[in-house]
CSV table of C-alpha atoms in Angstrom, one decimal:
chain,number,residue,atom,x,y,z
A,294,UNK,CA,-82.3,-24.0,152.9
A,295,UNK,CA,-85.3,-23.0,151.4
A,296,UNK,CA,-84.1,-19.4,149.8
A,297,UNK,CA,-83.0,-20.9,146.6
A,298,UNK,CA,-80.4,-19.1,144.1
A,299,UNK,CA,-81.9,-16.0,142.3
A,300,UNK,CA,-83.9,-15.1,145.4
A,301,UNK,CA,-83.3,-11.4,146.4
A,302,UNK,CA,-83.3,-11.2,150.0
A,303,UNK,CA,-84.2,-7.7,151.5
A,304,UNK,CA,-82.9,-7.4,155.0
A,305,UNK,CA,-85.2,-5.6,157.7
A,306,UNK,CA,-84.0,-4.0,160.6
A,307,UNK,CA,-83.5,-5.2,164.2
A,308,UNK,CA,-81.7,-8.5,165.6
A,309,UNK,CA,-82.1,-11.9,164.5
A,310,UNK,CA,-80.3,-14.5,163.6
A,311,UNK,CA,-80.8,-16.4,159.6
A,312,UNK,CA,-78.7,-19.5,159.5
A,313,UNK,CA,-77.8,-20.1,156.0
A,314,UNK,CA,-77.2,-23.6,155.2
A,315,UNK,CA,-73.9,-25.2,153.5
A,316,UNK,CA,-75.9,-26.2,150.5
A,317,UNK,CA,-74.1,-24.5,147.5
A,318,UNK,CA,-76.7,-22.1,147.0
A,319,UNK,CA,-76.6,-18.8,146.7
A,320,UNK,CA,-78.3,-15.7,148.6
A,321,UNK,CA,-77.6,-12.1,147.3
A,322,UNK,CA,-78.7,-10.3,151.1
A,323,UNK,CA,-78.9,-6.9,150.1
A,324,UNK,CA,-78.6,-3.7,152.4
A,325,UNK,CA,-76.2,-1.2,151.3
A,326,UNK,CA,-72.8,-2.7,149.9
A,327,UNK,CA,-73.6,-6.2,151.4
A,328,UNK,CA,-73.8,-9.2,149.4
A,329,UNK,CA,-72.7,-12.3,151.3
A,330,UNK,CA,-73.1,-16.5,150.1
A,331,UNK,CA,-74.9,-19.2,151.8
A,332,UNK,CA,-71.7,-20.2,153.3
A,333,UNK,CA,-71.5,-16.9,155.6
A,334,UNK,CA,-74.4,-18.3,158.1
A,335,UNK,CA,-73.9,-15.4,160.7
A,336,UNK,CA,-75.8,-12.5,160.2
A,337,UNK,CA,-78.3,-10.6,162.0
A,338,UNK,CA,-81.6,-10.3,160.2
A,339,UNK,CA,-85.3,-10.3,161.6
A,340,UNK,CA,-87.0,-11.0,158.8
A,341,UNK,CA,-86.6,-11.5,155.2
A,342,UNK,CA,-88.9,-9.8,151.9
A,343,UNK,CA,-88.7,-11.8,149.2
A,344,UNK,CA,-88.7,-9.8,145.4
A,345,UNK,CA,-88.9,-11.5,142.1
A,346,UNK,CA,-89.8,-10.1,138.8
A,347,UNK,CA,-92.2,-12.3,137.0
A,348,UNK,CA,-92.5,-12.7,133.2
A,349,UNK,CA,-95.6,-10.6,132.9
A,350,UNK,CA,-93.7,-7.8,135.0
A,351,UNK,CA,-95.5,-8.2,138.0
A,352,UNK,CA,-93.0,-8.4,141.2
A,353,UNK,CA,-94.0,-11.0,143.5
A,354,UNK,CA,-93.4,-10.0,147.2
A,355,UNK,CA,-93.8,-12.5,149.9
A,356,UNK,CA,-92.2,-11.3,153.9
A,357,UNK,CA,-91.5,-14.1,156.6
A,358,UNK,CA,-89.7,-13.7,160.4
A,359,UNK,CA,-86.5,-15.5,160.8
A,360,UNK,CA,-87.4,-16.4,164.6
A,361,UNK,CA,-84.7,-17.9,166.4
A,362,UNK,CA,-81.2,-18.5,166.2
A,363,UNK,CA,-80.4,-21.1,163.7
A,364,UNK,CA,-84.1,-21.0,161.5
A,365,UNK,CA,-84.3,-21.5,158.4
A,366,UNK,CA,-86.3,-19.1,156.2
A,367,UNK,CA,-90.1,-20.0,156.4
A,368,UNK,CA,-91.2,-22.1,153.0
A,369,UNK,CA,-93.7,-19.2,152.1
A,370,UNK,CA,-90.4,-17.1,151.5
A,371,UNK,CA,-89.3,-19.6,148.8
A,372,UNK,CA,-89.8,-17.6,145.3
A,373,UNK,CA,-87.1,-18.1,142.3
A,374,UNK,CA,-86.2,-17.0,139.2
A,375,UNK,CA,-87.0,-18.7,136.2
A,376,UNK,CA,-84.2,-19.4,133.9
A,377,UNK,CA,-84.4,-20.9,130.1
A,378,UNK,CA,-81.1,-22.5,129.1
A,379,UNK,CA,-80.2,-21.3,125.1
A,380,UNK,CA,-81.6,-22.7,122.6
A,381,UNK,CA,-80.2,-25.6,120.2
A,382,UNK,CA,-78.8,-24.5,117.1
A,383,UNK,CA,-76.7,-26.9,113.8
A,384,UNK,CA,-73.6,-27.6,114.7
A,385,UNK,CA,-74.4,-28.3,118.8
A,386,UNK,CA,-73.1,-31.1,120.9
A,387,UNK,CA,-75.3,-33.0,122.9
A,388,UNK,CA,-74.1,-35.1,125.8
A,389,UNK,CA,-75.6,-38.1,126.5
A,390,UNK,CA,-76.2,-39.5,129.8
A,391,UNK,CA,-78.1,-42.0,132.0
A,392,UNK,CA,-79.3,-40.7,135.3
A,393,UNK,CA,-81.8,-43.7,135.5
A,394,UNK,CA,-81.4,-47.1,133.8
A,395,UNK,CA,-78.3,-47.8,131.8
A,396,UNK,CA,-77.5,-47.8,128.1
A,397,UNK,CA,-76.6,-51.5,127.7
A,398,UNK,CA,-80.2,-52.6,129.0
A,399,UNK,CA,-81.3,-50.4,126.1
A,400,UNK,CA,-78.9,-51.7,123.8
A,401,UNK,CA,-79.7,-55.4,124.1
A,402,UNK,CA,-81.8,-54.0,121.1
A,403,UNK,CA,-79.9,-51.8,119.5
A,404,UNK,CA,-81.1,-48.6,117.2
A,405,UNK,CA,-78.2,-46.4,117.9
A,406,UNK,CA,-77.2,-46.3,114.1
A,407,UNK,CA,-81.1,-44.4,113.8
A,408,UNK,CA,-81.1,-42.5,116.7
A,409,UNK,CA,-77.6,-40.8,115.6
A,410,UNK,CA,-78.3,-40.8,112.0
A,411,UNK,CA,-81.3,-38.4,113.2
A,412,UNK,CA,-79.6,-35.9,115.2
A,413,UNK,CA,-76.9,-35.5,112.1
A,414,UNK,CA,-80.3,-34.6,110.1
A,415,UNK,CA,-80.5,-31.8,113.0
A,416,UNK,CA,-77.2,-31.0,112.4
A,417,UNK,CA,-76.3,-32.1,115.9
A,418,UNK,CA,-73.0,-34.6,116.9
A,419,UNK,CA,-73.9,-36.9,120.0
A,420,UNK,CA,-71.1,-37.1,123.0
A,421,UNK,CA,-71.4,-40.0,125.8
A,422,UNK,CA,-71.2,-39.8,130.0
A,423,UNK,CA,-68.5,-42.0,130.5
A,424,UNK,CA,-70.1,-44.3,132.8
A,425,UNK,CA,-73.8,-44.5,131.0
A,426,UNK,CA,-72.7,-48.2,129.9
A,427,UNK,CA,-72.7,-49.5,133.2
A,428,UNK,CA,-75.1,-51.4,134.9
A,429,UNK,CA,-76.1,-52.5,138.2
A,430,UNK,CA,-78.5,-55.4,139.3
A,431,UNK,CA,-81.6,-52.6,139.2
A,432,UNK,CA,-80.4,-51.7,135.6
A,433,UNK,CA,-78.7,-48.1,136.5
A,434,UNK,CA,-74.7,-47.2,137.1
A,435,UNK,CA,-73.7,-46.6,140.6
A,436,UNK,CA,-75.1,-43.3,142.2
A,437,UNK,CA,-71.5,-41.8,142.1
A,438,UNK,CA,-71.6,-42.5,138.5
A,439,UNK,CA,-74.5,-40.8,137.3
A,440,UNK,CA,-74.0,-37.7,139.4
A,441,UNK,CA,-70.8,-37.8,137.8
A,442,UNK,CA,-71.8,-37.9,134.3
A,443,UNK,CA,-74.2,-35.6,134.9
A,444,UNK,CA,-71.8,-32.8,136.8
A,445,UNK,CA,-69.2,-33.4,133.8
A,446,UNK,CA,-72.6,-32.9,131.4
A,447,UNK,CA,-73.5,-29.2,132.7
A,448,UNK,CA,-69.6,-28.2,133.7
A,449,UNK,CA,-68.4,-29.4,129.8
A,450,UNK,CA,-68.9,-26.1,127.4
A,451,UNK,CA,-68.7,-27.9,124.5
A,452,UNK,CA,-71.8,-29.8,125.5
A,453,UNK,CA,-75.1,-27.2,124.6
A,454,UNK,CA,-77.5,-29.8,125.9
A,455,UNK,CA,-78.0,-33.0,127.8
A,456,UNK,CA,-80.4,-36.2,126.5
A,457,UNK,CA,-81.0,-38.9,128.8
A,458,UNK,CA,-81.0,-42.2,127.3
A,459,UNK,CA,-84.6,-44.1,128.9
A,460,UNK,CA,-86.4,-43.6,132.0
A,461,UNK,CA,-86.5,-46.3,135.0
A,462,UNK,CA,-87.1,-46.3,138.6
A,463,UNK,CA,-84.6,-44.2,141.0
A,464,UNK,CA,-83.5,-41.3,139.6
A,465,UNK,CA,-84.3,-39.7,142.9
A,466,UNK,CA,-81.1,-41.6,144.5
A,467,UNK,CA,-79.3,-38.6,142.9
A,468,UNK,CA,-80.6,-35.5,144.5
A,469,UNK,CA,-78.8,-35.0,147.2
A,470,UNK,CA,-75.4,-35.5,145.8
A,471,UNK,CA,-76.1,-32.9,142.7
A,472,UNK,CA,-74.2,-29.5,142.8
A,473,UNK,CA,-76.8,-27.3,142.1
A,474,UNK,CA,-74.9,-24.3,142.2
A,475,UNK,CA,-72.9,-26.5,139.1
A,476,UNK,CA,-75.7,-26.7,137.4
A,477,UNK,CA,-77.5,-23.4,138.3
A,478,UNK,CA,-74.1,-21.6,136.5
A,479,UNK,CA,-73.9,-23.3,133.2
A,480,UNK,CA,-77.7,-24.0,132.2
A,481,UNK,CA,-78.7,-26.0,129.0
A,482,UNK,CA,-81.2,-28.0,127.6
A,483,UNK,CA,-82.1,-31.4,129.8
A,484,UNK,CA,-84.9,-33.5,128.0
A,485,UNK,CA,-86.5,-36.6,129.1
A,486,UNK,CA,-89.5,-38.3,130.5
A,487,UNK,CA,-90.6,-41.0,132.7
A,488,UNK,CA,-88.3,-41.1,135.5
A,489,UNK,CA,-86.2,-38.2,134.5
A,490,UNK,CA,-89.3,-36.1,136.3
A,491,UNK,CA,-87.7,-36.0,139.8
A,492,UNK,CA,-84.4,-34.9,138.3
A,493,UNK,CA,-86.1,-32.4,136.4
A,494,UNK,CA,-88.2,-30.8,138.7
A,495,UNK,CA,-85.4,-31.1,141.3
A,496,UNK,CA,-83.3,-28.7,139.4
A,497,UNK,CA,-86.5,-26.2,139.2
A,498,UNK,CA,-87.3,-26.1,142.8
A,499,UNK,CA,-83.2,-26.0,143.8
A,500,UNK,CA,-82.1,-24.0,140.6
A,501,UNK,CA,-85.1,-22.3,139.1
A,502,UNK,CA,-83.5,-23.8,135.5
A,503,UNK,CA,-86.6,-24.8,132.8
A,504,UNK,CA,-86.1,-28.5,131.9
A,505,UNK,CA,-88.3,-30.2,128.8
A,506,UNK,CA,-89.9,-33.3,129.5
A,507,UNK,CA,-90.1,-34.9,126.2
A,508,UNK,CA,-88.0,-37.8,124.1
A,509,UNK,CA,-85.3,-39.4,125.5
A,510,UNK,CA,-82.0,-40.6,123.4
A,511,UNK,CA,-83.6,-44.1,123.1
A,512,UNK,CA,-87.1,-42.4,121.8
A,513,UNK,CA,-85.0,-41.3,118.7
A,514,UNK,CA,-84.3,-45.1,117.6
A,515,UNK,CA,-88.3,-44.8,116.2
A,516,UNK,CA,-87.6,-45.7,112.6
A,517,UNK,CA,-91.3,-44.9,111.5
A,518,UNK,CA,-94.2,-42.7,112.3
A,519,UNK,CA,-91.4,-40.8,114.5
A,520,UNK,CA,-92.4,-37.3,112.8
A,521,UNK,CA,-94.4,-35.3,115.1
A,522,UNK,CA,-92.6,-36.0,118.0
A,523,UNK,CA,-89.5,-34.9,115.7
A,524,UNK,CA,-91.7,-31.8,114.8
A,525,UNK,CA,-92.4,-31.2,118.2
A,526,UNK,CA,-89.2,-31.1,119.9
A,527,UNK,CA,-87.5,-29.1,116.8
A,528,UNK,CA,-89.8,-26.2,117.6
A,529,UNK,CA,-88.9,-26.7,121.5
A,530,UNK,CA,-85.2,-26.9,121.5
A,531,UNK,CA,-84.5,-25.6,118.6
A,532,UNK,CA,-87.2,-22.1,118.4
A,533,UNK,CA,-88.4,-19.8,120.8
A,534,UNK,CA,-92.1,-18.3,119.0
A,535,UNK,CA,-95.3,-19.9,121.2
A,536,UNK,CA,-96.3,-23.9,120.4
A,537,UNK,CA,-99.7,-24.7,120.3
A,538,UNK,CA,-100.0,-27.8,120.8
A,539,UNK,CA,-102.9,-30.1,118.8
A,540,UNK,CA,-104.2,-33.8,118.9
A,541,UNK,CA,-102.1,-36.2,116.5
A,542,UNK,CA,-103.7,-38.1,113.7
A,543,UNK,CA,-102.9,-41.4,115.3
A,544,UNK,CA,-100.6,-42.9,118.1
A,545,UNK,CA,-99.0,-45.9,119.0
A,546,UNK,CA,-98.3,-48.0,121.9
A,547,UNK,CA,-96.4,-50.8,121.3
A,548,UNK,CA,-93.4,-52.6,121.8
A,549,UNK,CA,-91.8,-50.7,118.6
A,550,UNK,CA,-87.8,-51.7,119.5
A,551,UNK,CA,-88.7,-55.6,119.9
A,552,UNK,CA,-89.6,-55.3,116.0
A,553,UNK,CA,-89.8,-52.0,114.0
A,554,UNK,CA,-91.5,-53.8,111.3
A,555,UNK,CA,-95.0,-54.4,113.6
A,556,UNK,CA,-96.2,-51.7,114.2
A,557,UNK,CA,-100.0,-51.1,115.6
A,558,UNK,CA,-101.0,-47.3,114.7
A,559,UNK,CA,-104.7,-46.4,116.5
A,560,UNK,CA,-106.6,-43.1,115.6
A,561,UNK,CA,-107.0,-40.5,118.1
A,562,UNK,CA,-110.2,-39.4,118.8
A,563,UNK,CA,-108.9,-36.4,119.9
A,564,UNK,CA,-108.3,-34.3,123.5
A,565,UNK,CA,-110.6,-35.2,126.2
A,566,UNK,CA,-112.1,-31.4,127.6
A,567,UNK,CA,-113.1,-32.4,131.1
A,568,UNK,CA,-113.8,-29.0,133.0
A,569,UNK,CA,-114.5,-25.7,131.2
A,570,UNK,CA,-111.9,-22.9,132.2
A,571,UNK,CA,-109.5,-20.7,130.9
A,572,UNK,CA,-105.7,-20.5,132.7
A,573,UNK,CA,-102.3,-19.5,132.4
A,574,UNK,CA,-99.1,-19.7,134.6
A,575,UNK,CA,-95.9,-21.8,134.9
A,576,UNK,CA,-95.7,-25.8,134.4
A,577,UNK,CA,-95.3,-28.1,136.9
A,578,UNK,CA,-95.5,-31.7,136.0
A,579,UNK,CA,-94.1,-35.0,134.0
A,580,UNK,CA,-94.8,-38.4,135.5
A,581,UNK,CA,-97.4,-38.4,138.2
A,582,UNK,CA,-95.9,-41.2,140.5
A,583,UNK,CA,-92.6,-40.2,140.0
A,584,UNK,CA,-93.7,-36.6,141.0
A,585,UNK,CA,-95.2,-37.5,144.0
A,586,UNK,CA,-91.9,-38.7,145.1
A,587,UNK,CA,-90.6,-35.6,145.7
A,588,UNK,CA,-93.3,-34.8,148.2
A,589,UNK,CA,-91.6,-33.7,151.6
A,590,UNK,CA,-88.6,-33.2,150.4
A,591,UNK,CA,-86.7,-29.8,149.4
A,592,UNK,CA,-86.6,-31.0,145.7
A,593,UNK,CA,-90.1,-30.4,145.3
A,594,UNK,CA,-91.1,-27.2,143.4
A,595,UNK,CA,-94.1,-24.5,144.2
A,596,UNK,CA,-97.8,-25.9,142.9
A,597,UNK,CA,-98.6,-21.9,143.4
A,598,UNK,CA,-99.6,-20.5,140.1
A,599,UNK,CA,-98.9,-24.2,138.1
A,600,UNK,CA,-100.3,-25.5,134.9
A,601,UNK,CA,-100.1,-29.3,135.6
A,602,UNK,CA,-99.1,-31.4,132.9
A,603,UNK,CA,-99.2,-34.9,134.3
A,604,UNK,CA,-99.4,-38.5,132.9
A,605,UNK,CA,-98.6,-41.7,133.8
A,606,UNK,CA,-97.7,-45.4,132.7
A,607,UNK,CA,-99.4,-48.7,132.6
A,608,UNK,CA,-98.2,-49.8,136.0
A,609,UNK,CA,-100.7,-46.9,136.8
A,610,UNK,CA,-104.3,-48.2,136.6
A,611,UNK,CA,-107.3,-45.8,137.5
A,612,UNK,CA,-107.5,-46.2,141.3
A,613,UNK,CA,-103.3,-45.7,141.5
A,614,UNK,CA,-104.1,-42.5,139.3
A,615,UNK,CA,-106.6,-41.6,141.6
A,616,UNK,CA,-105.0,-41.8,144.3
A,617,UNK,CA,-101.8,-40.4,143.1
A,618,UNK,CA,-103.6,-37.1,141.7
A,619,UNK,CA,-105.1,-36.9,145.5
A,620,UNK,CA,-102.2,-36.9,147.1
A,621,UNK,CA,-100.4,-33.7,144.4
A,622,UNK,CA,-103.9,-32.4,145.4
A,623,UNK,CA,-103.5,-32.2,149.2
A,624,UNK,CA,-100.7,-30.3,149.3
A,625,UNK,CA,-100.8,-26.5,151.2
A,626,UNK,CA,-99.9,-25.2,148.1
A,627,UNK,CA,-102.1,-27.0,145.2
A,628,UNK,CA,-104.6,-24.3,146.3
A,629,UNK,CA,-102.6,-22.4,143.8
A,630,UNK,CA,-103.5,-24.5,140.7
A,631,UNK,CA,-104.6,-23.2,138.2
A,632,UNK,CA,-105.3,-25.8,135.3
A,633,UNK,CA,-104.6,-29.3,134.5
A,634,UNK,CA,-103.8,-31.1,131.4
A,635,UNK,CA,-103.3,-35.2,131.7
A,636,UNK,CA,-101.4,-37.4,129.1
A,637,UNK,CA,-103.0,-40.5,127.1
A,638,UNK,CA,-102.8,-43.2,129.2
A,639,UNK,CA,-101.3,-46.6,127.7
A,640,UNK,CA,-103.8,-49.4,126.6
A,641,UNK,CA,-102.7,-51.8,129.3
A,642,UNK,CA,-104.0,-49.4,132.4
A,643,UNK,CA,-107.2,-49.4,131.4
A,644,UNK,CA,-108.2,-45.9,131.9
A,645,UNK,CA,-111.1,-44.9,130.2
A,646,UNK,CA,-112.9,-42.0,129.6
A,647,UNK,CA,-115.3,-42.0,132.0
A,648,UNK,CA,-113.2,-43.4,134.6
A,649,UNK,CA,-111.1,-40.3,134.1
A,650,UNK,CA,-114.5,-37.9,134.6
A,651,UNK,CA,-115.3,-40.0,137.5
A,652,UNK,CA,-111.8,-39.5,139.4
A,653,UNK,CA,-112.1,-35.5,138.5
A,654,UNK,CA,-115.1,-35.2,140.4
A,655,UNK,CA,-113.9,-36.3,143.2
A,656,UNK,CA,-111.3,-33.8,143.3
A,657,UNK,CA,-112.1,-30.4,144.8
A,658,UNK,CA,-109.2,-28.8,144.5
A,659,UNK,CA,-109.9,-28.6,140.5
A,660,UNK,CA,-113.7,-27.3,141.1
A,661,UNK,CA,-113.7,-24.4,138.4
A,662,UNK,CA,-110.5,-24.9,136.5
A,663,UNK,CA,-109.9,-26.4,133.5
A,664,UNK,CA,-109.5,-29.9,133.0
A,665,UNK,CA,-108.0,-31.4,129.3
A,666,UNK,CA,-107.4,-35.3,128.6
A,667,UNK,CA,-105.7,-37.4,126.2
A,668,UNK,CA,-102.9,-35.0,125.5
A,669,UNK,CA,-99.8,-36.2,123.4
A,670,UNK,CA,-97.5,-36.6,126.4
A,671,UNK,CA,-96.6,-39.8,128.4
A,672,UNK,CA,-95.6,-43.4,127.2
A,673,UNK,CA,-97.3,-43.8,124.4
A,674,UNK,CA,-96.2,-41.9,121.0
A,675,UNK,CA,-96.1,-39.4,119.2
A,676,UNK,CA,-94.6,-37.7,122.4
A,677,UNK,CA,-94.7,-33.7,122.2
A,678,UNK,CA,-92.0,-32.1,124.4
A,679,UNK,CA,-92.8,-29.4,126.8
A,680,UNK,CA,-90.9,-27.2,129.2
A,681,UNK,CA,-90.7,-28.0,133.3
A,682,UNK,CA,-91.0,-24.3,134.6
A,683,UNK,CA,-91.9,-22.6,131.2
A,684,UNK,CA,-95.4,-20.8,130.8
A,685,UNK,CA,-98.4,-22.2,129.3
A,686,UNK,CA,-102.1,-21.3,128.3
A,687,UNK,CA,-104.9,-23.7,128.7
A,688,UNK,CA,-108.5,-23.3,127.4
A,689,UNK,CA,-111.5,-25.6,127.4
A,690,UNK,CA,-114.8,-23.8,126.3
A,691,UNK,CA,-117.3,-25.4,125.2
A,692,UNK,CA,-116.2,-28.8,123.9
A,693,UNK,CA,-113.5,-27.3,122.3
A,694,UNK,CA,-109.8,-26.7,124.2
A,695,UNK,CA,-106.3,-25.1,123.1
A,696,UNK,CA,-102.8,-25.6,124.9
A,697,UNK,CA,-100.3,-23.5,124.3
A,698,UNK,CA,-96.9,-23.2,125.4
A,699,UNK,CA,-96.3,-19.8,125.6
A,700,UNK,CA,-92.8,-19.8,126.7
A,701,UNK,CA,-90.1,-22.6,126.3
């Protein structure tokens, strides 16, 4: 069904037929005194308008024919509103779970006694999925599990917000068996990076909830130069008032849980301003490849009107980036882009600045927007936290470049 929940669907006159599929979601079909669920899938309708209130006010309006018996309503229909779960405040729970690789691959070195001796500093107590200790020849619990944990996660009130312990490679396996009328109905904080990017923008395109791409509960076991990614995910979770966001002094990308006692800081020569523009709307984004994956599928959210905020990994060297970006860039709706901001890339892939110019001018889908490099997001630290569906503002003029996150 691609009406998702928060949709307000105006019903036209004359016959028709919308078949609503059993999905969970919900559709509020409005004509006087009628309100009916996706389950009722037997109603006559000939077209549907589409009405959403946008943050700046505006109401964005979009009509499409229902057609036959049994169509779905047409993609171009599919509009949602945005919805930022509370914010984190001393005394919270957060629940703890593992929707891609297990926590006993992580803890085979183990820096639990830092990572919870941190969020007490916060002022918050750590709670545990039941099942995020199992572990399965690919390093994740069984399907069944995770959804589990993570169902239990958004249904528990005395959990205010979800971590996920590390990233991996199939945290896709879980979409179809998620509830996301569950989760659409209790919405709280989910953070995490890497391959936590399907889930995440998942629950945007199905839900329209605002997820944060930022540390996981592994990232917190950082004993030393862990302080701006701390600073940048207390003014995320914890505030509301705009971030701008700014180069670090250094970063770091090595091996920092094999031995905390070696580490290898590098200074940052700063952001990379690649195209001059000046943009704002909604973010889309996390890990590039992992993205990509959602391509085709109903899980994957609008590019209309996005700020992308991408990066990606060392098992991503220039031509996979390339390639990757090209693909995101050749869907229908990337015409809608307005901006794009791309993380530091890890030693090990040997991007390279110019490499990076190179592969943006081969893309025209970015001719006259703004391109910025080298931001503080990806796999390398310090990692700065930013919000999947939230609003941001990107500027690069004239060497110089801002990004701001204007809502979180």
């Amino acid at each position: 069904m691609w009406v998702l929940s928060g949709t307000r669907i105006v019903i036209q006159s004359g016959p028709g037929h919308l078949h609503c599929s059993p999905c969970g979601d919900r559709l509020d079909l409005q004509q006087p005194g009628l309100v009916i669920d996706a389950s009722d899938d037997d109603r006559q309708l000939s077209s549907v308008v589409t009405e959403d209130l946008l943050s700046d006010g505006s109401v964005l309006r979009a009509t499409g024919p229902i057609g036959q018996e049994g169509s779905e309503v047409p993609r171009y229909a599919q509009k949602m509103n945005v919805i930022y779960p509370p914010k984190l405040t001393k005394g919270d729970v957060v629940r703890v779970v593992a929707p891609a690789r297990s926590r006993a691959m992580v803890t085979e070195h183990d820096h639990t006694a830092i990572i919870e001796a941190r969020f007490a500093e916060l002022g918050l107590t750590l709670s545990y999925g039941r099942h995020v200790d199992e572990r399965d020849a690919f390093d994740p619990s069984s399907i069944a599990s995770r959804v589990a944990d993570l169902h239990e996660a958004f249904a528990d009130p005395s959990a205010a917000a979800i971590m996920t312990v590390i990233g991996g490679y199939n945290c896709n396996e879980l979409l179809p068996f998620l509830d996301w009328g569950l989760i659409l109905a209790n919405p709280k904080i989910l953070c995490g990076y890497s391959d936590i990017t399907a889930l995440q923008n998942a629950i945007l395109a199905r839900t329209g909830l605002v997820t944060y791409s930022g540390p996981h509960w592994s990232t917190f076991g950082i004993r030393d130069h862990f302080e701006q990614t701390l600073r940048w995910f207390t003014e995320i979770m914890f505030g509301s008032d705009p971030v701008a966001l700014s180069p670090a002094a250094h970063w770091s990308d090595d091996l920092w849980f094999l031995d905390q006692d070696k580490r290898d800081l590098f200074p940052n020569e700063g952001w990379w301003p690649l195209r001059p523009g000046t943009a704002e709307g909604r973010i889309i984004g996390g890990n590039l490849c992992t993205l990509n994956l959602l391509q085709g599928t109903p899980y994957m959210p609008s590019l209309d009107g996005a700020i992308l905020i991408v990066e990606d990994d060392l098992e991503s060297p220039p031509v996979a980036f390339a390639r990757n970006l090209t693909s995101l860039l050749q869907l229908p709706d990337a015409a809608g882009v307005r901006g794009l901001a791309i993380g530091r890339f890890q030693r090990a892939s040997r991007m390279t600045r110019s490499l990076l110019e190179h592969i943006i001018a081969t893309q025209p889908a970015l001719a006259g927007l703004p391109v910025l490099a080298n931001i503080d997001v990806g796999h390398t630290d310090p990692l700065a936290a930013f919000p999947i569906g939230g609003q941001a503002e990107l500027t690069v003029e004239g060497g110089e470049a801002s990004l701001t996150l204007r809502r979180h």
